[in-house]
PDB file of C-alpha atoms and ligand atoms in Angstrom:
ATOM      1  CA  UNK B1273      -9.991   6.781   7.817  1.00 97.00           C
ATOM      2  CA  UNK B1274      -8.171  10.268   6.282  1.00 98.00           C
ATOM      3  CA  UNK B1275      -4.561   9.737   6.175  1.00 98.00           C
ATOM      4  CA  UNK B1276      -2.785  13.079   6.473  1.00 98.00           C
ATOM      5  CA  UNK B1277       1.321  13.116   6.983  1.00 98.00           C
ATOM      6  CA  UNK B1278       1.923  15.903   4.857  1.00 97.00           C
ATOM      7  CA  UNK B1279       2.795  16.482   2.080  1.00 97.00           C
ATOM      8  CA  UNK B1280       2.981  13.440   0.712  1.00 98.00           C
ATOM      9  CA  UNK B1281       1.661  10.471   3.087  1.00 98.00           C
ATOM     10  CA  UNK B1282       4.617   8.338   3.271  1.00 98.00           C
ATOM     11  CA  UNK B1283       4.623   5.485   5.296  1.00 98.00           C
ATOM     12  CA  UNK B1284       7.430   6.882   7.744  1.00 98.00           C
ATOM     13  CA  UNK B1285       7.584   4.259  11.305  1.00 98.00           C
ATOM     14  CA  UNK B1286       5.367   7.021  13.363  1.00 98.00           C
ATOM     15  CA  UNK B1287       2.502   7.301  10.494  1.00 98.00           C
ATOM     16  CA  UNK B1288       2.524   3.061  10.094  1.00 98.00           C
ATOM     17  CA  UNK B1289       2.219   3.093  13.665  1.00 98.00           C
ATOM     18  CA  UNK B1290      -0.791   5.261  13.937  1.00 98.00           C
ATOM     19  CA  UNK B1291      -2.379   3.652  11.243  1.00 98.00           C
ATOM     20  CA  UNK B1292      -2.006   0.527  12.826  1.00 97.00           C
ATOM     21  CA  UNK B1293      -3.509   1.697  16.025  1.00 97.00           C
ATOM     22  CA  UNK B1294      -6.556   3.375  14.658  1.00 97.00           C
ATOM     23  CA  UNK B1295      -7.102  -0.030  12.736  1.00 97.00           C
ATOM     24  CA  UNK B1296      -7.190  -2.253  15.666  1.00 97.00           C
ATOM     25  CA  UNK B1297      -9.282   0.249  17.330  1.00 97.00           C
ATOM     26  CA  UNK B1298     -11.581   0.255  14.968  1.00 97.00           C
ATOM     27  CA  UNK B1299     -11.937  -3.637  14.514  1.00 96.00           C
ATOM     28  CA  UNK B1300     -12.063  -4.078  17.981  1.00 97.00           C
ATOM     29  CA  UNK B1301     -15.121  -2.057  18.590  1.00 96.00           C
ATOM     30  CA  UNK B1302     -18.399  -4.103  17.189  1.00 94.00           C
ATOM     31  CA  UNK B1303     -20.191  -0.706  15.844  1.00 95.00           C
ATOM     32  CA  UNK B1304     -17.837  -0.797  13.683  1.00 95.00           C
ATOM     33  CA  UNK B1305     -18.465  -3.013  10.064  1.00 96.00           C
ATOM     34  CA  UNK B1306     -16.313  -1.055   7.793  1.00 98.00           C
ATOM     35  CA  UNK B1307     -13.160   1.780   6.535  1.00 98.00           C
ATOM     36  CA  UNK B1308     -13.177   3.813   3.605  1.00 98.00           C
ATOM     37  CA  UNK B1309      -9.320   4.439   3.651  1.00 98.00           C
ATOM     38  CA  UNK B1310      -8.902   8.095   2.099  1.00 98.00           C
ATOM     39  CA  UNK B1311      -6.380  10.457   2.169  1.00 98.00           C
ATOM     40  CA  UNK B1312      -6.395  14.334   3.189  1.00 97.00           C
ATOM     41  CA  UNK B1313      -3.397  15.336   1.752  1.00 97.00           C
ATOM     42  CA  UNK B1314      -4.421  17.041  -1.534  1.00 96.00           C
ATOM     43  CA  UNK B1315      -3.645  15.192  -4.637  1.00 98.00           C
ATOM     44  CA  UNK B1316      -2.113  12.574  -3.061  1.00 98.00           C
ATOM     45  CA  UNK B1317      -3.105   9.409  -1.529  1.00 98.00           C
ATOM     46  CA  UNK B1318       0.458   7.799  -0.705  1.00 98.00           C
ATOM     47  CA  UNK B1319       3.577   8.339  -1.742  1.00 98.00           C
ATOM     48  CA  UNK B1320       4.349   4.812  -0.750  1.00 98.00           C
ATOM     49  CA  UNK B1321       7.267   4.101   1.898  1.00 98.00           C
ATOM     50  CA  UNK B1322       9.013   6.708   3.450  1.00 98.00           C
ATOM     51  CA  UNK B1323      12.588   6.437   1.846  1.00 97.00           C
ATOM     52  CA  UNK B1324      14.076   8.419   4.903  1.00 97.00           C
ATOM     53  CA  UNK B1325      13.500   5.573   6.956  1.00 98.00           C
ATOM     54  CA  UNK B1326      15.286   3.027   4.113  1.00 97.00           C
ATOM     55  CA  UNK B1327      18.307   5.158   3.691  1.00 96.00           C
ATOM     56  CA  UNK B1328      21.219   6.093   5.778  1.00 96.00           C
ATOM     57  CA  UNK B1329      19.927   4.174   9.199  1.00 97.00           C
ATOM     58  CA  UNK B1330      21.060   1.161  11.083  1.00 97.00           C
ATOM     59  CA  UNK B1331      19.991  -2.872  10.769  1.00 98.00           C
ATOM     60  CA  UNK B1332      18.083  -2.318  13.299  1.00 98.00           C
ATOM     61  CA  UNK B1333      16.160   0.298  12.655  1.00 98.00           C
ATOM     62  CA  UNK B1334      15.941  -1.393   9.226  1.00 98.00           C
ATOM     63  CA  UNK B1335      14.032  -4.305  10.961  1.00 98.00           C
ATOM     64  CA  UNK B1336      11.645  -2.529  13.257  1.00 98.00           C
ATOM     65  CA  UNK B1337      10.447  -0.523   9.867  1.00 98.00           C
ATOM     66  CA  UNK B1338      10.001  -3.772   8.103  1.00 98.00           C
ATOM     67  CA  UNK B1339       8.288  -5.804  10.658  1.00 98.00           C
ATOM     68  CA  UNK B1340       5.709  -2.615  11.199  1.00 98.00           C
ATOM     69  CA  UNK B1341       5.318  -2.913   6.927  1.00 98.00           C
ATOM     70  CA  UNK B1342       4.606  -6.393   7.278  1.00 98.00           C
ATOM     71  CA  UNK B1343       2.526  -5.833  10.478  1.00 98.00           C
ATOM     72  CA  UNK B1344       0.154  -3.202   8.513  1.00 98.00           C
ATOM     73  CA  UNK B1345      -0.090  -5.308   5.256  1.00 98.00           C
ATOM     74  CA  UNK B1346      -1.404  -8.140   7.148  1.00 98.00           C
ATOM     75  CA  UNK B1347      -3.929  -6.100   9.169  1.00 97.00           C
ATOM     76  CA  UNK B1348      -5.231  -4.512   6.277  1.00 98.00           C
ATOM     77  CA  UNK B1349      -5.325  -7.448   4.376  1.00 98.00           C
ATOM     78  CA  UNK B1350      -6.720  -9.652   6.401  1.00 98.00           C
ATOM     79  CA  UNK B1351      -9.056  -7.266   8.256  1.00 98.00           C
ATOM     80  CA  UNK B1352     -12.648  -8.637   8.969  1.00 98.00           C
ATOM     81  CA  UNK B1353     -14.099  -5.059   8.250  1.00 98.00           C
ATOM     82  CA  UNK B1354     -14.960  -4.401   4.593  1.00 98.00           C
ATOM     83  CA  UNK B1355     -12.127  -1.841   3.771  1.00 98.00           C
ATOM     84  CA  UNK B1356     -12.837   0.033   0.641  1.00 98.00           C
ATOM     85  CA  UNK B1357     -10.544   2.873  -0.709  1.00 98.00           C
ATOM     86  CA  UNK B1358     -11.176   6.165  -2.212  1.00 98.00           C
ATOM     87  CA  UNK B1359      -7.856   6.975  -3.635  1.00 98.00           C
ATOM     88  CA  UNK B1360      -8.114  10.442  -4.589  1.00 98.00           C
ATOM     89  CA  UNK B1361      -4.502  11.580  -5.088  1.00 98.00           C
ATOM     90  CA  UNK B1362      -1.126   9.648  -7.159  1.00 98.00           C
ATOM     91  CA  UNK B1363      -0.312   6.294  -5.213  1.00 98.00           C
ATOM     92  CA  UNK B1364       2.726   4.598  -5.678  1.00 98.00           C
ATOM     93  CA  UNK B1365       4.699   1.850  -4.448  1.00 98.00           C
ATOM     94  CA  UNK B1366       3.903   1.089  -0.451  1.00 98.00           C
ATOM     95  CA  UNK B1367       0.779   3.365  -0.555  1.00 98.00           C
ATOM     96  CA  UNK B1368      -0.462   1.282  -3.430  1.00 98.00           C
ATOM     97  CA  UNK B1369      -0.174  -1.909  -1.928  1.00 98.00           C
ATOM     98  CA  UNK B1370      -2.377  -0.536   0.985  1.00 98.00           C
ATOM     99  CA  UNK B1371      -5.170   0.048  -1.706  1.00 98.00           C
ATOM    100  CA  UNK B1372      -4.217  -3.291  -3.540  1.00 98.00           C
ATOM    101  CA  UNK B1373      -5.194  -4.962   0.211  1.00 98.00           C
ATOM    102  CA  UNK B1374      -8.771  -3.395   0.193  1.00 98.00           C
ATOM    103  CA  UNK B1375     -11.722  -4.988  -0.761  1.00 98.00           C
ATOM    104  CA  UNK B1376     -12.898  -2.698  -3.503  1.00 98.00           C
ATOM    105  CA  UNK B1377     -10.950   0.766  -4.596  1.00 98.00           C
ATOM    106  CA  UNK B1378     -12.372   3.637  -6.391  1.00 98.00           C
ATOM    107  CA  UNK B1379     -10.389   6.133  -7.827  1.00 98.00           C
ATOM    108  CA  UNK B1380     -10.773   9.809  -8.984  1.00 98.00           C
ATOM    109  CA  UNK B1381     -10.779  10.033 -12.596  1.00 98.00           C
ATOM    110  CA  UNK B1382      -7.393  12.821 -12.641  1.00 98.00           C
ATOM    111  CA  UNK B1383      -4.828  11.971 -15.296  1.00 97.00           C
ATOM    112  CA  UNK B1384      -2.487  12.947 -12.603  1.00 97.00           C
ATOM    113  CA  UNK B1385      -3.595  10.463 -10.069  1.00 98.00           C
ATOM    114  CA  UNK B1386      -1.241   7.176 -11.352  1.00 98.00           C
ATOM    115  CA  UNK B1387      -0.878   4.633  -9.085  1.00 98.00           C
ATOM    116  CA  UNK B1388       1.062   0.851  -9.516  1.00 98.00           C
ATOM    117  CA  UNK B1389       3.997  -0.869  -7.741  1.00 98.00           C
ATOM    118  CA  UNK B1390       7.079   1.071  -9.103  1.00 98.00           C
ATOM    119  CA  UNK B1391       9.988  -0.490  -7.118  1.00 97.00           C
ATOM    120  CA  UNK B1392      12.117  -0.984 -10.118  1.00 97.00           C
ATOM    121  CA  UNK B1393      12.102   2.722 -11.022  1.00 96.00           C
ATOM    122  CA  UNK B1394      14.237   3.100  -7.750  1.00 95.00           C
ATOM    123  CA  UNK B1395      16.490   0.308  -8.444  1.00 94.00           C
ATOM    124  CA  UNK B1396      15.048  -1.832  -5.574  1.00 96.00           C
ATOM    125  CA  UNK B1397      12.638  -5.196  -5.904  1.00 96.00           C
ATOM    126  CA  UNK B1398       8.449  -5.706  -4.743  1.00 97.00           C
ATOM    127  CA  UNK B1399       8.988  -8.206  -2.259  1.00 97.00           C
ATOM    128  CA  UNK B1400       7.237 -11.385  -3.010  1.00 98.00           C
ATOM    129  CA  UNK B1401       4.275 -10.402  -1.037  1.00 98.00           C
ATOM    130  CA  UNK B1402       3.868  -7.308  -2.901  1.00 98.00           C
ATOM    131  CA  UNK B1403       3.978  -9.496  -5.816  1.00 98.00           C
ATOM    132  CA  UNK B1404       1.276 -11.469  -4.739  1.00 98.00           C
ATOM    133  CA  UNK B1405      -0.995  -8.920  -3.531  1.00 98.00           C
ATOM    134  CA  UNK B1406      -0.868  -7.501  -7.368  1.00 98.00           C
ATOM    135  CA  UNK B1407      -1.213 -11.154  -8.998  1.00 98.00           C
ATOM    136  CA  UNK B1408      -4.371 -11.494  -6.940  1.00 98.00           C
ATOM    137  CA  UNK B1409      -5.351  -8.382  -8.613  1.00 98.00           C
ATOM    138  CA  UNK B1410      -4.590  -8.072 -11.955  1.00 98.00           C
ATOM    139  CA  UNK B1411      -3.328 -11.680 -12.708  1.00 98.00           C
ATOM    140  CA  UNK B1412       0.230 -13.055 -13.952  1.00 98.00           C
ATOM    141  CA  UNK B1413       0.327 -11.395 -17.182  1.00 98.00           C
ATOM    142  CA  UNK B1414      -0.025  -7.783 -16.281  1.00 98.00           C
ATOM    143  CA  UNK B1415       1.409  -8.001 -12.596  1.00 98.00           C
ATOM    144  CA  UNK B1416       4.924  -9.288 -14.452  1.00 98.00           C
ATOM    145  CA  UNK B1417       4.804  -6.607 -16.796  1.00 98.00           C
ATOM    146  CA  UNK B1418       3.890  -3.819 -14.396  1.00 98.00           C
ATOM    147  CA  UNK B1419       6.294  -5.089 -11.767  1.00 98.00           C
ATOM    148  CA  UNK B1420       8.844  -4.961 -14.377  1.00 98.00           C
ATOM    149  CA  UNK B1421       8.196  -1.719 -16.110  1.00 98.00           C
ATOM    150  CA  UNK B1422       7.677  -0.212 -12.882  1.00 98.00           C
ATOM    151  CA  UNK B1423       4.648   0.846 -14.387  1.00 98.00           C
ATOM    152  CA  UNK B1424       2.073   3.567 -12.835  1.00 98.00           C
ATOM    153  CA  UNK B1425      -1.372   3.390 -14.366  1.00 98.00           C
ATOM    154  CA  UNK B1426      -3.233   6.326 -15.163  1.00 98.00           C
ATOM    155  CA  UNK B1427      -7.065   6.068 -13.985  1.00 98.00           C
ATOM    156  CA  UNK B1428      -8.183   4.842 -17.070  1.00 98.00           C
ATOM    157  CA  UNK B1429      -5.345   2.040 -17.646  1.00 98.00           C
ATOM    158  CA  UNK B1430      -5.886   1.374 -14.124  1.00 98.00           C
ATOM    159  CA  UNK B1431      -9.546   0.269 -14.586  1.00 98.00           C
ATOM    160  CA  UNK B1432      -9.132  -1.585 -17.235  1.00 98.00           C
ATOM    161  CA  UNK B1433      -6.302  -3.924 -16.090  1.00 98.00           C
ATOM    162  CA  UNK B1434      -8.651  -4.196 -12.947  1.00 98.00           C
ATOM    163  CA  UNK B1435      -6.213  -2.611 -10.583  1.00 98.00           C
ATOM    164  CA  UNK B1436      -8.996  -0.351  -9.288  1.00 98.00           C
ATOM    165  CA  UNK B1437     -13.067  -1.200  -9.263  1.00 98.00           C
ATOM    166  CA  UNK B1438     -14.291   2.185 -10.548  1.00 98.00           C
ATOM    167  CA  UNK B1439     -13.130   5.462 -11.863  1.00 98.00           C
ATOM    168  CA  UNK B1440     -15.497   8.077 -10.877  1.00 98.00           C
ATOM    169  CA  UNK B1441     -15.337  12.395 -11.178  1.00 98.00           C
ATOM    170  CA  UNK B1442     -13.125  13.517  -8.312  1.00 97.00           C
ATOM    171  CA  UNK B1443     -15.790  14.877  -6.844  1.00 97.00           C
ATOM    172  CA  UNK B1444     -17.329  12.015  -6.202  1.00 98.00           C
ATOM    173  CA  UNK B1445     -15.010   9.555  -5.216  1.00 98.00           C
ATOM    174  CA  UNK B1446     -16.025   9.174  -1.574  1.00 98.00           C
ATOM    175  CA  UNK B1447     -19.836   9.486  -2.262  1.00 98.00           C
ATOM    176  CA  UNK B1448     -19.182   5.926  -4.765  1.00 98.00           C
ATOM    177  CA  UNK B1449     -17.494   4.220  -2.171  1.00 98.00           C
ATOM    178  CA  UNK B1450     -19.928   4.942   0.763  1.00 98.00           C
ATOM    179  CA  UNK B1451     -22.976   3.420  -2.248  1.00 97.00           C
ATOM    180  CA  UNK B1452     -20.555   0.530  -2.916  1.00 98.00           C
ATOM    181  CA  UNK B1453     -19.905  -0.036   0.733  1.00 97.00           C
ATOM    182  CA  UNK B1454     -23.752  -0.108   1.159  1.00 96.00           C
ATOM    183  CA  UNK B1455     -23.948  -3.582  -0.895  1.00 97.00           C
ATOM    184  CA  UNK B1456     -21.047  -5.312   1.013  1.00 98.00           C
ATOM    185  CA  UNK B1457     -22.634  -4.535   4.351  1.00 97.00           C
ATOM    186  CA  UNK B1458     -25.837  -6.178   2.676  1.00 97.00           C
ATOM    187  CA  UNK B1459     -24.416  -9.438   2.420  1.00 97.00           C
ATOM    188  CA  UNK B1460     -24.282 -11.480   6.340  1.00 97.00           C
ATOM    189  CA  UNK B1461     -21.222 -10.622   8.172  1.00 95.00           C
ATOM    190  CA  UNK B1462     -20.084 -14.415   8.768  1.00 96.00           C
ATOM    191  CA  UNK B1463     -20.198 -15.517   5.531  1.00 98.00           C
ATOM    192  CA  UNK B1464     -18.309 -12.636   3.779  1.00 98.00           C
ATOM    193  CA  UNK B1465     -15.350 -12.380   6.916  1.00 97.00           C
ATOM    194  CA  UNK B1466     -15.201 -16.475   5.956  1.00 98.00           C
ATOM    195  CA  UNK B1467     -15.401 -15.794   2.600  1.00 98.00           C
ATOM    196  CA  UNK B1468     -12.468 -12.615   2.545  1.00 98.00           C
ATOM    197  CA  UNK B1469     -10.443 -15.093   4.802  1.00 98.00           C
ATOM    198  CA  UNK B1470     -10.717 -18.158   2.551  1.00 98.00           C
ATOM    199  CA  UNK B1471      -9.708 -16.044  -0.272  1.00 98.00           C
ATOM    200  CA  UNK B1472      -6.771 -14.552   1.352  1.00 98.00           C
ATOM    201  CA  UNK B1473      -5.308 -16.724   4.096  1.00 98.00           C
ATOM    202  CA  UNK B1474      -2.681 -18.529   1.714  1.00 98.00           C
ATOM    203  CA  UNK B1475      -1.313 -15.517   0.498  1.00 98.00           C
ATOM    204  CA  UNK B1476      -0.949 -14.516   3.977  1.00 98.00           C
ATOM    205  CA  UNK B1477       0.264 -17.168   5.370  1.00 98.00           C
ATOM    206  CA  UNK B1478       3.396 -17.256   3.252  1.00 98.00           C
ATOM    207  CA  UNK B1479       4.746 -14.267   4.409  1.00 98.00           C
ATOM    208  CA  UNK B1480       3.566 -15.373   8.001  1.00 98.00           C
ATOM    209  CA  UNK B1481       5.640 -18.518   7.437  1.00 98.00           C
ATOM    210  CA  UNK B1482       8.630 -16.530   6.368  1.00 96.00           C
ATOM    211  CA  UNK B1483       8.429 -13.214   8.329  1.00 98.00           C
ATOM    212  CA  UNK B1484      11.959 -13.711  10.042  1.00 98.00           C
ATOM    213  CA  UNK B1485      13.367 -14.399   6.614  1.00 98.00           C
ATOM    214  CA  UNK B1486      11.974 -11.664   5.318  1.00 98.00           C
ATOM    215  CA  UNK B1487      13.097  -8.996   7.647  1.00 98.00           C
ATOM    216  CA  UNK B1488      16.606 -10.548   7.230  1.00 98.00           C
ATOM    217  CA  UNK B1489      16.283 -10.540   3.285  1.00 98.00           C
ATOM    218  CA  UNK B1490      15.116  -6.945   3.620  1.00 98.00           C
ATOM    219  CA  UNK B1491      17.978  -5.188   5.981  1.00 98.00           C
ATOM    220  CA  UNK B1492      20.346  -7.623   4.045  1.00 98.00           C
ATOM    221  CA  UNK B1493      19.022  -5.892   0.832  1.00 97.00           C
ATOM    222  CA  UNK B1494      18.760  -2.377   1.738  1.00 98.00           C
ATOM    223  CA  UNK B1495      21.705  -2.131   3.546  1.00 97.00           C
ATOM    224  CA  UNK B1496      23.893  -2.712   0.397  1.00 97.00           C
ATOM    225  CA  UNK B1497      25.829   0.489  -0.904  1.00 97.00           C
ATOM    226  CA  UNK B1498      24.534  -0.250  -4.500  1.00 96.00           C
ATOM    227  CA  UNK B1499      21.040  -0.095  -2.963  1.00 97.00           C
ATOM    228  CA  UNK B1500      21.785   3.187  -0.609  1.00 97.00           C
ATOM    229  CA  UNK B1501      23.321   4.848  -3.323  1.00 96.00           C
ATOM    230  CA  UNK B1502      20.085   3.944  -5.580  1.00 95.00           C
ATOM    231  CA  UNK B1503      18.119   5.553  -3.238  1.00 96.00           C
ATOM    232  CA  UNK B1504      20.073   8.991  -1.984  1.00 96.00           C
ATOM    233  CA  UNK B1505      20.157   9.348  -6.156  1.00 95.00           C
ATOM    234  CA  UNK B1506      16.129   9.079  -6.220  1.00 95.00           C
ATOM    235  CA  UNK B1507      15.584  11.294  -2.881  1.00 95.00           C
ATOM    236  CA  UNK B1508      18.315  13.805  -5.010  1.00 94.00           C
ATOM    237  CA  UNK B1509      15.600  13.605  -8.008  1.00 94.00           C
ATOM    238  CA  UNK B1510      12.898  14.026  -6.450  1.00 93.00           C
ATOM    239  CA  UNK B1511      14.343  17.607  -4.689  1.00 88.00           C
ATOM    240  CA  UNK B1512      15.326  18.799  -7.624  1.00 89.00           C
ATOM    241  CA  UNK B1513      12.619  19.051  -9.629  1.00 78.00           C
ATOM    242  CA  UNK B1514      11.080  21.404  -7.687  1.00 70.00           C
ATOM    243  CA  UNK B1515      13.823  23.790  -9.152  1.00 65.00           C
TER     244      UNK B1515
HETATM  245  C1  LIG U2652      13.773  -7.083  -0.704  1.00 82.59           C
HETATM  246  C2  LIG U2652      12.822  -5.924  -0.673  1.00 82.59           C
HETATM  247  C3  LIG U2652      13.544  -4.664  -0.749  1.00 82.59           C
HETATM  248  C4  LIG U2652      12.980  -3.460  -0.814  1.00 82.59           C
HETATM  249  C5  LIG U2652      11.550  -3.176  -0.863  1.00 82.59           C
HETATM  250  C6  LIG U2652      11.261  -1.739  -0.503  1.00 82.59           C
HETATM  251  C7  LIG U2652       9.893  -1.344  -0.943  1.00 82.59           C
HETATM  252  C8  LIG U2652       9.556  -0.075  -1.102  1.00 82.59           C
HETATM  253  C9  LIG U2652       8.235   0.350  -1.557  1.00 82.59           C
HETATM  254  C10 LIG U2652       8.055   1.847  -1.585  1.00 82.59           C
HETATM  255  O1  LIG U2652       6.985   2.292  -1.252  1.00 82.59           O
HETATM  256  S1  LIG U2652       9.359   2.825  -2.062  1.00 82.59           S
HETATM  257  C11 LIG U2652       8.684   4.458  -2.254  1.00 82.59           C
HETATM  258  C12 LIG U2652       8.222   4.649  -3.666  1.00 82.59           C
HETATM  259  N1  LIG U2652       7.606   5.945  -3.802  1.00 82.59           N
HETATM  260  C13 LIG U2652       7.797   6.742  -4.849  1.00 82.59           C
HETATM  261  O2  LIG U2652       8.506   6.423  -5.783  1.00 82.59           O
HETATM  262  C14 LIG U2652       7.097   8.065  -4.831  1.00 82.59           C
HETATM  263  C15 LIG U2652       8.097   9.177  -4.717  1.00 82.59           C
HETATM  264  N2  LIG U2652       7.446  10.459  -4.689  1.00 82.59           N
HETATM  265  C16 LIG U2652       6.951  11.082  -5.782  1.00 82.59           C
HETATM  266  O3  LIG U2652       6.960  10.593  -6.875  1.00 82.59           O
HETATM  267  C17 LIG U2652       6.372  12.435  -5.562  1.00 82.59           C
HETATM  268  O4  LIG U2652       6.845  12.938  -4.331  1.00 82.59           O
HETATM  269  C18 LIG U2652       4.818  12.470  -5.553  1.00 82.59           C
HETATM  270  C19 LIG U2652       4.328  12.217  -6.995  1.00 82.59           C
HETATM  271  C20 LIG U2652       4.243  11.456  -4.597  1.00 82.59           C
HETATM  272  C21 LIG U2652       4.356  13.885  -5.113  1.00 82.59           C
HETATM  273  O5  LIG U2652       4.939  14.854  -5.918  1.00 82.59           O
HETATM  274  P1  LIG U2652       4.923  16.375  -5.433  1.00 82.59           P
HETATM  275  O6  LIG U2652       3.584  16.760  -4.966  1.00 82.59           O
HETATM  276  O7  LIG U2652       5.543  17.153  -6.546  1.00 82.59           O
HETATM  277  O8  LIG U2652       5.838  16.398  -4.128  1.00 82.59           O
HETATM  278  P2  LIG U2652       7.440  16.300  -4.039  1.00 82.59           P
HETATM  279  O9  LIG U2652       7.964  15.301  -5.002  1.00 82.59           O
HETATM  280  O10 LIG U2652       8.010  17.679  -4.139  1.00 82.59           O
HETATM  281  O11 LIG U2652       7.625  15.706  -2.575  1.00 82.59           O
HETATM  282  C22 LIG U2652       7.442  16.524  -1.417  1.00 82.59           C
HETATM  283  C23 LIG U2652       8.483  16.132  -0.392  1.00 82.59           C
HETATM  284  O12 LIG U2652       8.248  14.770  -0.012  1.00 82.59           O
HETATM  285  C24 LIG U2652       9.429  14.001  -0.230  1.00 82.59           C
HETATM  286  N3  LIG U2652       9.019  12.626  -0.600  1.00 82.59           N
HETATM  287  C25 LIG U2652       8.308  12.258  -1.666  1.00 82.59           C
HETATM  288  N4  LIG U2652       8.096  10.932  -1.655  1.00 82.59           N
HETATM  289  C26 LIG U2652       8.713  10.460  -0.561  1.00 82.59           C
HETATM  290  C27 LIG U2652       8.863   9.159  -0.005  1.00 82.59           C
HETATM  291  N5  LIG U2652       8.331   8.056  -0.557  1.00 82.59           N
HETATM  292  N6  LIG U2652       9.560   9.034   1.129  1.00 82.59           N
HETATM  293  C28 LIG U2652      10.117  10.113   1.733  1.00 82.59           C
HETATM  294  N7  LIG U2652      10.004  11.390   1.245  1.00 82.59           N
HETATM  295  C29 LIG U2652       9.314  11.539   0.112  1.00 82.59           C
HETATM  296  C30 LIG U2652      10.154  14.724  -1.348  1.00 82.59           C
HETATM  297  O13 LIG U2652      11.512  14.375  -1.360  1.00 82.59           O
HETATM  298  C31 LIG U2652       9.903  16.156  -0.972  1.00 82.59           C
HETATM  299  O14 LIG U2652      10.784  16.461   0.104  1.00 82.59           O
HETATM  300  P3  LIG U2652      11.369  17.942   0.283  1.00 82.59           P
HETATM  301  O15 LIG U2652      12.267  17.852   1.464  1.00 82.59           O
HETATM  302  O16 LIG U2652      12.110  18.258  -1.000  1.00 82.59           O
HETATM  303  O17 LIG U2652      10.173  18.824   0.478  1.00 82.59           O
END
């Protein structure tokens, strides 16, 4: 699966959708065992959510982008497919927690390509199932810091706080996840969809539990002028350092 919304892949409602779409697709047809989740925009994987669709719209266009956020984590997460990523481009924030919810990530070993959860940097919060999705990653210690600091790991720092499986040369990227793909599919379907789902299903399940809450939580949140103004500031910096 290439993901290609130039020129940066953010998660904009349209792009979340189709993702979502080609996704079921795919697990709904039994040829199918597994997704290497790339990207085809050059040098990026994700820039995480779109912050056009978090800034300057209504509660409830606020709601329909978070339940289709929640909607995606959950598929990916707890897909029965074996979903490895080949993150060959910076991924941050939103786009990060889509690798975080593969099974196994490689990444391209490019100084440039950083990736971690770096809410904080924009002045807003991972929600808790971010959060989790990290923890389950990298553990306690280095999720609090990271989540804190904001912090974007370059390839190396990201291997060795286990936030990705393998660092390979760009050029190989895809051709490592297709021979690390090969030993998942080795192992009896059954056993390894029970397996994923007994490993997952709490986390899961407390954002299924709360989903409502959450939505409310997040259009409560974003809707705030502090948090508006946070992010027309960011959007600002981000234009201007192209000049
Ligand atoms: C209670 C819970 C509350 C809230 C939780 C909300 C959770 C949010 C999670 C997120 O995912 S927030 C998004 C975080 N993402 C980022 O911080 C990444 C921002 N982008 C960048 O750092 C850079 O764009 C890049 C390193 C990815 C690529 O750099 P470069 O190749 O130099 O491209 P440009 O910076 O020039 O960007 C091109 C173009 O795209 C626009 N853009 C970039 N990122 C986003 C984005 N996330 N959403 C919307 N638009 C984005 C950027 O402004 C440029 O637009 P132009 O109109 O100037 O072309």
């Amino acid at each position: 699966m290439k993901m290609r919304n130039p020129p940066v892949n953010s998660l904009s409602l349209e792009f979340l959708t189709e993702l979502l779409i080609s996704l079921e697709k795919l697990e709904s047809d039994k040829a199918f065992h597994a997704i290497i989740l790339t990207s085809d925009c050059p040098g990026i994987f994700s820039a995480g959510l779109d912050l056009m669709e978090m800034c300057g719209r209504d509660p409830t266009h606020y709601a329909e982008y978070w339940k289709a956020v929640q909607e995606l984590w959950l598929r990916f997460y707890l897909s029965h497919l074996v979903v490895i990523s080949a993150i060959n481009g910076v991924n941050a924030a939103g786009g990060c927690l889509l690798a975080l919810s593969c099974d196994y990530r490689v990444l391209a070993d490019n100084p440039k390509y950083a990736m971690g959860l770096n809410e904080t940097l924009l002045g807003i919060i991972a929600p808790f199932w971010f959060k989790d999705t990290l923890v389950n990653t990298v553990g306690h210690r280095t999720a609090e810091r990271a989540l804190q600091l904001g912090l974007l790991f370059p390839p190396a720092e990201a291997l060795q706080v286990g936030m990705v499986d393998k660092v390979v040369p760009e050029d190989q990227v895809l051709s490592a996840a297709r021979s690390e793909l090969a030993q998942w599919l080795a192992i009896p379907g059954h056993a390894r969809q029970l397996t994923k789902s007994l490993m997952r299903k709490p986390t899961a399940d407390r954002l299924l539990k709360e989903r409502d809450a959450d939505i409310q939580n997040f259009v409560r949140f974003i809707s705030r002028d502090a948090i508006q103004k946070a992010l027309r500031v960011y959007l600002e910096k981000l234009k201007q350092k192209k000049t």
